[in-house]
Short mmCIF file of C-alpha atoms in Angstrom, two decimals:
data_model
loop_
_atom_site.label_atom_id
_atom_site.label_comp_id
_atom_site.label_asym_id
_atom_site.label_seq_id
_atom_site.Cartn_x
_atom_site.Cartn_y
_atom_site.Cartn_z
CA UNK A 1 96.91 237.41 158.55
CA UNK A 2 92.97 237.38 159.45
CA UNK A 3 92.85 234.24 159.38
CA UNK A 4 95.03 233.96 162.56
CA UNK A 5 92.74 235.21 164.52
CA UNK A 6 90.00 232.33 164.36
CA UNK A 7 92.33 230.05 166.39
CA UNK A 8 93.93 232.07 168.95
CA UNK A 9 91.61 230.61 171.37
CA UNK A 10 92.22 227.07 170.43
CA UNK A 11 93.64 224.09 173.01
CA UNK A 12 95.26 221.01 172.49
CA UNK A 13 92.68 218.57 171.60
CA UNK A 14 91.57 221.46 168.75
CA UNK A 15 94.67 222.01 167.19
CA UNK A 16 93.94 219.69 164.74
CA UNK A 17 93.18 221.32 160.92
CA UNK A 18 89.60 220.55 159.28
CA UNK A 19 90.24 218.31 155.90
CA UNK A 20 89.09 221.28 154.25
CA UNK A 21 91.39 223.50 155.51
CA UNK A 22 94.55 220.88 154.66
CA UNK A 23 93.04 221.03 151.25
CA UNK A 24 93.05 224.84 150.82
CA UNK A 25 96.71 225.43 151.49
CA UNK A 26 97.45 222.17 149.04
CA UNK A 27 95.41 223.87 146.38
CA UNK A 28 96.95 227.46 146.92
CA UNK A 29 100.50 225.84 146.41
CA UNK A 30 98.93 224.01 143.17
CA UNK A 31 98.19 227.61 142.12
CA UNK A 32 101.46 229.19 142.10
CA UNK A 33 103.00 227.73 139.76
CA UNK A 34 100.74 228.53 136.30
CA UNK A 35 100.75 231.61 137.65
CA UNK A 36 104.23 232.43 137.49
CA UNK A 37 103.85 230.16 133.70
CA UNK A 38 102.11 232.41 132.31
CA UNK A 39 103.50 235.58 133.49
CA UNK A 40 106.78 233.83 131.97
CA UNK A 41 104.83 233.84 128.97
CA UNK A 42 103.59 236.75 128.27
CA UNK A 43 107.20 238.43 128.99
CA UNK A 44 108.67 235.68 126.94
CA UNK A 45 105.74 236.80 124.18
CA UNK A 46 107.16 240.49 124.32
CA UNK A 47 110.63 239.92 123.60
CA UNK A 48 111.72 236.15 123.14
CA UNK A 49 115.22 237.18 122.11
CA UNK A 50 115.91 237.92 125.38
CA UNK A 51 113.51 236.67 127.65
CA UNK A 52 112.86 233.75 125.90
CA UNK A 53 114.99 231.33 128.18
CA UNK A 54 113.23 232.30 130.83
CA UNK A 55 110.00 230.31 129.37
CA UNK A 56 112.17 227.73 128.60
CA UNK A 57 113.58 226.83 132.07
CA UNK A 58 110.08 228.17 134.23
CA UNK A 59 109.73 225.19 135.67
CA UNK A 60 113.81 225.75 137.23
CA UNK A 61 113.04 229.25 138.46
CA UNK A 62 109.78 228.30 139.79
CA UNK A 63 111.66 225.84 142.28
CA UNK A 64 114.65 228.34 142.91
CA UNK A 65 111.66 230.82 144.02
CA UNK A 66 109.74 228.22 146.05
CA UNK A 67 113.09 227.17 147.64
CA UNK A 68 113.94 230.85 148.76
CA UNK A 69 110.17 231.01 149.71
CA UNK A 70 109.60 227.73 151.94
CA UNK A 71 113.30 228.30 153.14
CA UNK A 72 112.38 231.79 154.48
CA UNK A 73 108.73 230.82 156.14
CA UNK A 74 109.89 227.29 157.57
CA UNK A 75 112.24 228.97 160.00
CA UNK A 76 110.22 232.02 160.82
CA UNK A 77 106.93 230.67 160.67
CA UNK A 78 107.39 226.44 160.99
CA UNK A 79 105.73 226.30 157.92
CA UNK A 80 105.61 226.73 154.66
CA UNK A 81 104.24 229.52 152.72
CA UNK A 82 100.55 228.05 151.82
CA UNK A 83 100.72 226.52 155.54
CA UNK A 84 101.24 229.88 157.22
CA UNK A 85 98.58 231.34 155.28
CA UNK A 86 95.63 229.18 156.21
CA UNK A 87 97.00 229.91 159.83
CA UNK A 88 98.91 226.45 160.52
CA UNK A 89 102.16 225.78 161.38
CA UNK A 90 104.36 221.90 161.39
CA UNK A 91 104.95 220.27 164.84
CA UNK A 92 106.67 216.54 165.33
CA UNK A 93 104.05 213.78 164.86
CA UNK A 94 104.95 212.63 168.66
CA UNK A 95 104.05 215.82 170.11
CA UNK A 96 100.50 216.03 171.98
CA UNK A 97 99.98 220.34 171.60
CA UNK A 98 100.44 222.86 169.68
CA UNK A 99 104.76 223.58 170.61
CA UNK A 100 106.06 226.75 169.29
CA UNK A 101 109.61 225.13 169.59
CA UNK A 102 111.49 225.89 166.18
CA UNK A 103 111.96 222.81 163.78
CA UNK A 104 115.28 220.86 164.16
CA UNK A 105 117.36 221.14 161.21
CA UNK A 106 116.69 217.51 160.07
CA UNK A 107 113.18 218.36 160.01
CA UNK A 108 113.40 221.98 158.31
CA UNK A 109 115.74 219.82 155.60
CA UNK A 110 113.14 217.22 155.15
CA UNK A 111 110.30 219.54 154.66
CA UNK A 112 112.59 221.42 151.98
CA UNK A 113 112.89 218.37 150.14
CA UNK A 114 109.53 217.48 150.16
CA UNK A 115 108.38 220.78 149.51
CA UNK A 116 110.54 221.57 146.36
CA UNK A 117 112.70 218.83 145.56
CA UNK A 118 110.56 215.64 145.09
CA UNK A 119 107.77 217.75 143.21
CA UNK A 120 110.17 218.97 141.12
CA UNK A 121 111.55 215.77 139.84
CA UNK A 122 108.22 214.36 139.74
CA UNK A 123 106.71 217.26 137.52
CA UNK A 124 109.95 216.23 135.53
CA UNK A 125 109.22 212.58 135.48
CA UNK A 126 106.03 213.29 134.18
CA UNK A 127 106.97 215.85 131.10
CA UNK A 128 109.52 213.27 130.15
CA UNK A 129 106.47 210.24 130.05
CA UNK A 130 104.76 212.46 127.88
CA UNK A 131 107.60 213.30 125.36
CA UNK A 132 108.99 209.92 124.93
CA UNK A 133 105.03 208.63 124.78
CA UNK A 134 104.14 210.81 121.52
CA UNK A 135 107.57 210.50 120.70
CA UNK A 136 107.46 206.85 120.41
CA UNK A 137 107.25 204.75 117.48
CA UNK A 138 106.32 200.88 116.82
CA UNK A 139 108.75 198.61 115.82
CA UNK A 140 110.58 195.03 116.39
CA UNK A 141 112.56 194.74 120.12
CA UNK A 142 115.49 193.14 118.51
CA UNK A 143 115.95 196.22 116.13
CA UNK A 144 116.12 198.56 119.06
CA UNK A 145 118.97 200.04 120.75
CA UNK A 146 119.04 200.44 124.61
CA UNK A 147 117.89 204.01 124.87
CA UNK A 148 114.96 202.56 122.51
CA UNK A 149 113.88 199.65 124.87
CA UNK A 150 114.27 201.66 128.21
CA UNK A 151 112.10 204.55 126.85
CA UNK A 152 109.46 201.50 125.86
CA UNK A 153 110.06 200.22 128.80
CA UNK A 154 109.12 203.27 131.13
CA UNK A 155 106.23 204.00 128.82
CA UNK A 156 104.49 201.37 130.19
CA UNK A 157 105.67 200.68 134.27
CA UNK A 158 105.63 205.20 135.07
CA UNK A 159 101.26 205.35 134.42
CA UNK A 160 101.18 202.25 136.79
CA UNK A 161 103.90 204.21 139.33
CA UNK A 162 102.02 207.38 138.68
CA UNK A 163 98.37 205.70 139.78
CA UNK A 164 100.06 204.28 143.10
CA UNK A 165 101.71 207.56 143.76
CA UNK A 166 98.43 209.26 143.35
CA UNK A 167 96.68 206.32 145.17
CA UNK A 168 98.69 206.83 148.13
CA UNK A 169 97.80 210.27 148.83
CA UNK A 170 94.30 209.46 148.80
CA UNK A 171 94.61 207.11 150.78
CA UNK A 172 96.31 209.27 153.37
CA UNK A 173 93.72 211.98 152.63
CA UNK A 174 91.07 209.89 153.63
CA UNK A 175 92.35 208.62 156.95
CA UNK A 176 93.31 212.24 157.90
CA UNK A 177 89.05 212.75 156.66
CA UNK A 178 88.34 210.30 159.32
CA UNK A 179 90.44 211.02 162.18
CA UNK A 180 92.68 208.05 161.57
CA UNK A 181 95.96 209.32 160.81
CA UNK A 182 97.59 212.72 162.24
CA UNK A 183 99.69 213.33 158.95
CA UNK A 184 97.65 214.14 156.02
CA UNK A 185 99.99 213.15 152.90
CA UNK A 186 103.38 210.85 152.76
CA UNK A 187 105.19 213.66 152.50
CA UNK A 188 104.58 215.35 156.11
CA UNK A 189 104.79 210.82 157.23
CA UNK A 190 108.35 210.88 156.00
CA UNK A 191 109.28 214.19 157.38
CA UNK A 192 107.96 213.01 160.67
CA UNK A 193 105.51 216.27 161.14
CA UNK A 194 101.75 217.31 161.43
CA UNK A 195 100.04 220.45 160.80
CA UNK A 196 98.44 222.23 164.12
CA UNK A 197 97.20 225.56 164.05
CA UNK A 198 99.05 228.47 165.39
CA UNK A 199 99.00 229.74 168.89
CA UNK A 200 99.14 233.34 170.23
CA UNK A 201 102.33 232.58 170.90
CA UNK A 202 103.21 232.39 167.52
CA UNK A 203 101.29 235.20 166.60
CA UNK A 204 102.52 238.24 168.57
CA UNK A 205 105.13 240.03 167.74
CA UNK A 206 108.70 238.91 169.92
CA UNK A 207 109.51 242.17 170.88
CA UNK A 208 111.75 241.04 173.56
CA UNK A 209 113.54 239.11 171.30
CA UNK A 210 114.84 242.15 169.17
CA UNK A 211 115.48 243.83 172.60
CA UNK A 212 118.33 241.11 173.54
CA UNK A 213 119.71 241.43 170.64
CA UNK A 214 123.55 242.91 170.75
CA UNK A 215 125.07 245.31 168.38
CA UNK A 216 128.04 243.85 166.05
CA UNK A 217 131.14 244.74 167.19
CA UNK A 218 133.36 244.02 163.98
CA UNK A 219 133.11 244.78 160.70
CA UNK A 220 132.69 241.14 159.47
CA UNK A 221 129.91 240.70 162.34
CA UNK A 222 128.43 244.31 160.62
CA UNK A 223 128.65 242.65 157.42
CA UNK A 224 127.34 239.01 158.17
CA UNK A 225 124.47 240.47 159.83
CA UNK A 226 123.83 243.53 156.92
CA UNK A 227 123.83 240.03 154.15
CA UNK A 228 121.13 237.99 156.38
CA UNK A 229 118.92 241.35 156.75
CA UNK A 230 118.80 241.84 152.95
CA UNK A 231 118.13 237.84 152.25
CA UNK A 232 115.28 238.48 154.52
CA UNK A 233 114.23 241.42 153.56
CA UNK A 234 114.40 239.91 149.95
CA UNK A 235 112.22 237.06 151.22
CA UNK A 236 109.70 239.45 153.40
CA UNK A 237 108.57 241.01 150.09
CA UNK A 238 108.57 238.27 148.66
CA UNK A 239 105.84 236.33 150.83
CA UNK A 240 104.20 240.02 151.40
CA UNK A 241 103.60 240.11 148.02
CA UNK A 242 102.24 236.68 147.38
CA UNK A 243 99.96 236.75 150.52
CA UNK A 244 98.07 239.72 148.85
CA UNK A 245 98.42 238.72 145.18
CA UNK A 246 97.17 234.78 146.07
CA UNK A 247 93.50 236.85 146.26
CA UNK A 248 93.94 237.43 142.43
CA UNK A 249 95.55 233.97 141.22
CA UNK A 250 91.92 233.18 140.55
CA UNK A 251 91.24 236.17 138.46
CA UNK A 252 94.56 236.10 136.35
CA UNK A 253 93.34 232.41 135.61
CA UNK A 254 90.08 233.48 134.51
CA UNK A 255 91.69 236.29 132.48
CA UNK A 256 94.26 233.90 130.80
CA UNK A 257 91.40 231.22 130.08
CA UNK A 258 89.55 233.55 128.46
CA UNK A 259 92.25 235.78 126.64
CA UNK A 260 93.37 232.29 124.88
CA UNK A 261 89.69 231.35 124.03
CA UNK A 262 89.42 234.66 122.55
CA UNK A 263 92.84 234.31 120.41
CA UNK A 264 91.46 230.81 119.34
CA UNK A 265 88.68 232.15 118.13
CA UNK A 266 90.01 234.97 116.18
CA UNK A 267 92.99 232.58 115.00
CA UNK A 268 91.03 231.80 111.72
CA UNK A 269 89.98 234.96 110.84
CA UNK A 270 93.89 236.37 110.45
CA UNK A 271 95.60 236.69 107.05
CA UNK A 272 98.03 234.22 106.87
CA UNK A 273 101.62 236.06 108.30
CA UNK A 274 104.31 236.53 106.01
CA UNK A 275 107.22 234.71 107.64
CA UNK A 276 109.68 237.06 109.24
CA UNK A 277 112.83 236.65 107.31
CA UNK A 278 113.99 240.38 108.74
CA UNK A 279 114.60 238.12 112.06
CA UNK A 280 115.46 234.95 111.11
CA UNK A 281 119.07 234.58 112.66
CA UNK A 282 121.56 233.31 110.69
CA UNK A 283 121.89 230.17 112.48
CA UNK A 284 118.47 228.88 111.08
CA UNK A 285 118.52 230.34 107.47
CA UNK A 286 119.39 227.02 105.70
CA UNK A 287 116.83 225.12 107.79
CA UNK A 288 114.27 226.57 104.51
CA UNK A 289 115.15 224.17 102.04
CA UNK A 290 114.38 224.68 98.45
CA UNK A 291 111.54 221.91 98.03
CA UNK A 292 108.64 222.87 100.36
CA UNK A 293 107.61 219.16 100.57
CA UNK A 294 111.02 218.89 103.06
CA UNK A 295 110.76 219.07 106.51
CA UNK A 296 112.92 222.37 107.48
CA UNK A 297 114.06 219.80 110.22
CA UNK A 298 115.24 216.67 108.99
CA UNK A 299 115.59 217.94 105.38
CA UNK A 300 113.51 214.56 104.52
CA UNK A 301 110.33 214.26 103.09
CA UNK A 302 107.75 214.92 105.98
CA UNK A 303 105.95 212.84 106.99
CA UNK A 304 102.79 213.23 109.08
CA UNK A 305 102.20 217.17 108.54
CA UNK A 306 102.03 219.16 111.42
CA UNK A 307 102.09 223.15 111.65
CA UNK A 308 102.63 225.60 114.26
CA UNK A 309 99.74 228.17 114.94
CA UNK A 310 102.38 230.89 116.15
CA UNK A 311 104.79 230.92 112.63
CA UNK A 312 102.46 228.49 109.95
CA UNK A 313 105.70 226.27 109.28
CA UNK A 314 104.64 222.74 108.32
CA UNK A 315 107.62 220.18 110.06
CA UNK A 316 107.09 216.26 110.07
CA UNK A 317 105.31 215.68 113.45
CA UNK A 318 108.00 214.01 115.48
CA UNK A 319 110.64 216.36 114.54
CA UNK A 320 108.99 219.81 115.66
CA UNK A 321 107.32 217.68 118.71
CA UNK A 322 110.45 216.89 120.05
CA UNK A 323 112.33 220.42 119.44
CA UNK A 324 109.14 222.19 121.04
CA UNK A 325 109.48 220.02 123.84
CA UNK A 326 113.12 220.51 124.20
CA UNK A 327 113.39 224.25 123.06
CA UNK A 328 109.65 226.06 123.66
CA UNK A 329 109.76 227.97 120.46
CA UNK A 330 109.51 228.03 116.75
CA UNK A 331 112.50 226.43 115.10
CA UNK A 332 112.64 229.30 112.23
CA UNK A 333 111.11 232.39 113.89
CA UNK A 334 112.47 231.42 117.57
CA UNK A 335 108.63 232.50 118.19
CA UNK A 336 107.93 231.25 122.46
CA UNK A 337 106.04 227.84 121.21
CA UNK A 338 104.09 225.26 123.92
CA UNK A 339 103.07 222.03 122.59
CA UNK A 340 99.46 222.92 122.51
CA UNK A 341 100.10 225.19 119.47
CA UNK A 342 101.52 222.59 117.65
CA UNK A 343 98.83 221.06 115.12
CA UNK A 344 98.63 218.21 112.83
CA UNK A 345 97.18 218.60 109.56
CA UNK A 346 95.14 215.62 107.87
CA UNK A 347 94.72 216.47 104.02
CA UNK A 348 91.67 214.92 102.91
CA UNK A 349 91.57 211.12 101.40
CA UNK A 350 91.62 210.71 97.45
#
């Protein structure tokens, strides 16, 4: 990369990242992941019967990605993929330069986890606060059942969990601003590591490396080494392709910003779609009922009106909340749904 070059000259008592730089690579990983979102989307748009699933579960192939990804550049590179890009590398908190020594495999396991793992439960932590919060409804303790009280109950403690959690990394952040801490977030404190820049060592090619290398004598041997060459090779193109793609994330999120501004806009001006009965599948036909004052959901009376901008179906609001939380489409058209299409309707007062 070009930006390797800046800090081949560096020493010791320079190895140490700017703030700014730390907060680069954390805001390139922050990136990724609408990115892939909406490309989900939009194939998801183009044929939801059978890509829809993969909207459904992007959040589970985003972290099966970033673990092949992170995997790949922690034991080639020491670091991980946004890391390696701003031209910085992870070395053991004790040690006092820049050491091109690999990472131990408790180390290269604790960076995985912190990498992938714990913001991946966290992102699902925080979906779940949200469902069971517009999910919830009022209503005497006694006459609750368990599930009832412990979703109340989380309601309330996760926003105070959530501000400490958040709190913390500040904190860090701003004793790594001023020189007071080596380790810029929790994570990289738990994990025992800093970030240093990368040396020439690191750099430069290790030809001499490939030159001990000794042919396979067996065929297992052949084929061992044949299945690690494709996984990296797999991985290779991978990063390749993100390190010159990262210089358009910012365009594609312009382009997407826009494009849905634009559809919002011209939302109002479209006839009103005739529902698509040629696709229904049969599986959902009775959900219609008879008396269009039902919810297609509960088959009750609805209650609180609320639509969906991508099919015009009018469901009571905590039934088609919680199935496009669960499901990410339409409940009658299977239409790819996110919860900011779904839209309550307030018929004026008598």
């Amino acid at each position: 990369m070009a930006e390797y070059a800046a800090h081949l000259t560096s020493v010791a008592d320079q190895a140490r990242p700017s703030f700014f730089e730390v907060l680069a690579q954390e805001s390139l990983t922050a990136t990724l992941r609408p990115a892939l979102s909406h490309f989900l989307k939009f194939i998801a748009e183009k044929n939801p019967g059978s890509y829809g699933w993969m909207f459904r579960y992007g959040d589970e192939i985003y972290a099966l990605l970033d673990l092949i990804l992170q995997n790949y550049f922690l034991a080639k590179t020491n670091g991980s993929f946004s890391e390696n890009f701003y031209g910085m590398k992870r070395v053991p908190i004790k040690c006092s330069g820049p050491s091109v020594n690999k990472l131990s495999r408790r180390e290269h396991l604790k960076s995985l986890a912190f990498l992938v793992f714990v913001p991946f439960i966290k992102l699902k932590l925080d979906k779940l606060f949200a469902k069971w919060k517009e999910g919830s409804r009022s209503g005497s303790w006694s006459n609750q059942s368990g599930m009832q009280k412990f979703q109340r109950v989380y309601i309330r403690i996760y926003p105070f969990i959530h501000m400490s959690w958040e709190g913390t990394f500040l904190l860090y952040q701003m004793r790594y601003l001023f020189q007071g801490i080596n380790c810029h977030s929790p994570y990289m404190h738990l994990s025992g590591l800093k970030l240093v820049y990368l040396t020439p060592d690191d750099v430069l090619p290790e030809v001499s490396k490939a030159q001990r290398g000794t042919h396979p004598s067996t065929f297992q041997m052949k084929l061992l080494q044949g299945s690690k060459s494709l996984l990296g090779f797999v991985a290779f193109c991978l990063s390749q392709g993100l390190s010159v793609g990262v210089f358009f994330l910012q365009f594609l999120e312009w382009w997407y910003m826009y494009g849905d501004h634009q559809a919002q806009l011209a939302f109002t001006a479209l006839p009103i779609p005739q529902p698509p009965k040629d696709e229904l599948q049969s599986d959902v036909k009775h959900l219609l009922p008879e008396n269009k004052s039902r919810c297609p959901l509960c088959q009750r009376k609805r209650t609180n009106d609320t639509t969906l901008s991508t099919s015009g179906f009018v469901f009571c609001y905590p039934c088609i909340f919680n199935y496009v939380q669960n499901h990410r489409c339409c409940p009658i058209t299977k239409y790819p749904t996110s919860l900011d299409q779904v839209v309550k309707l307030y018929p004026p007062s008598d």
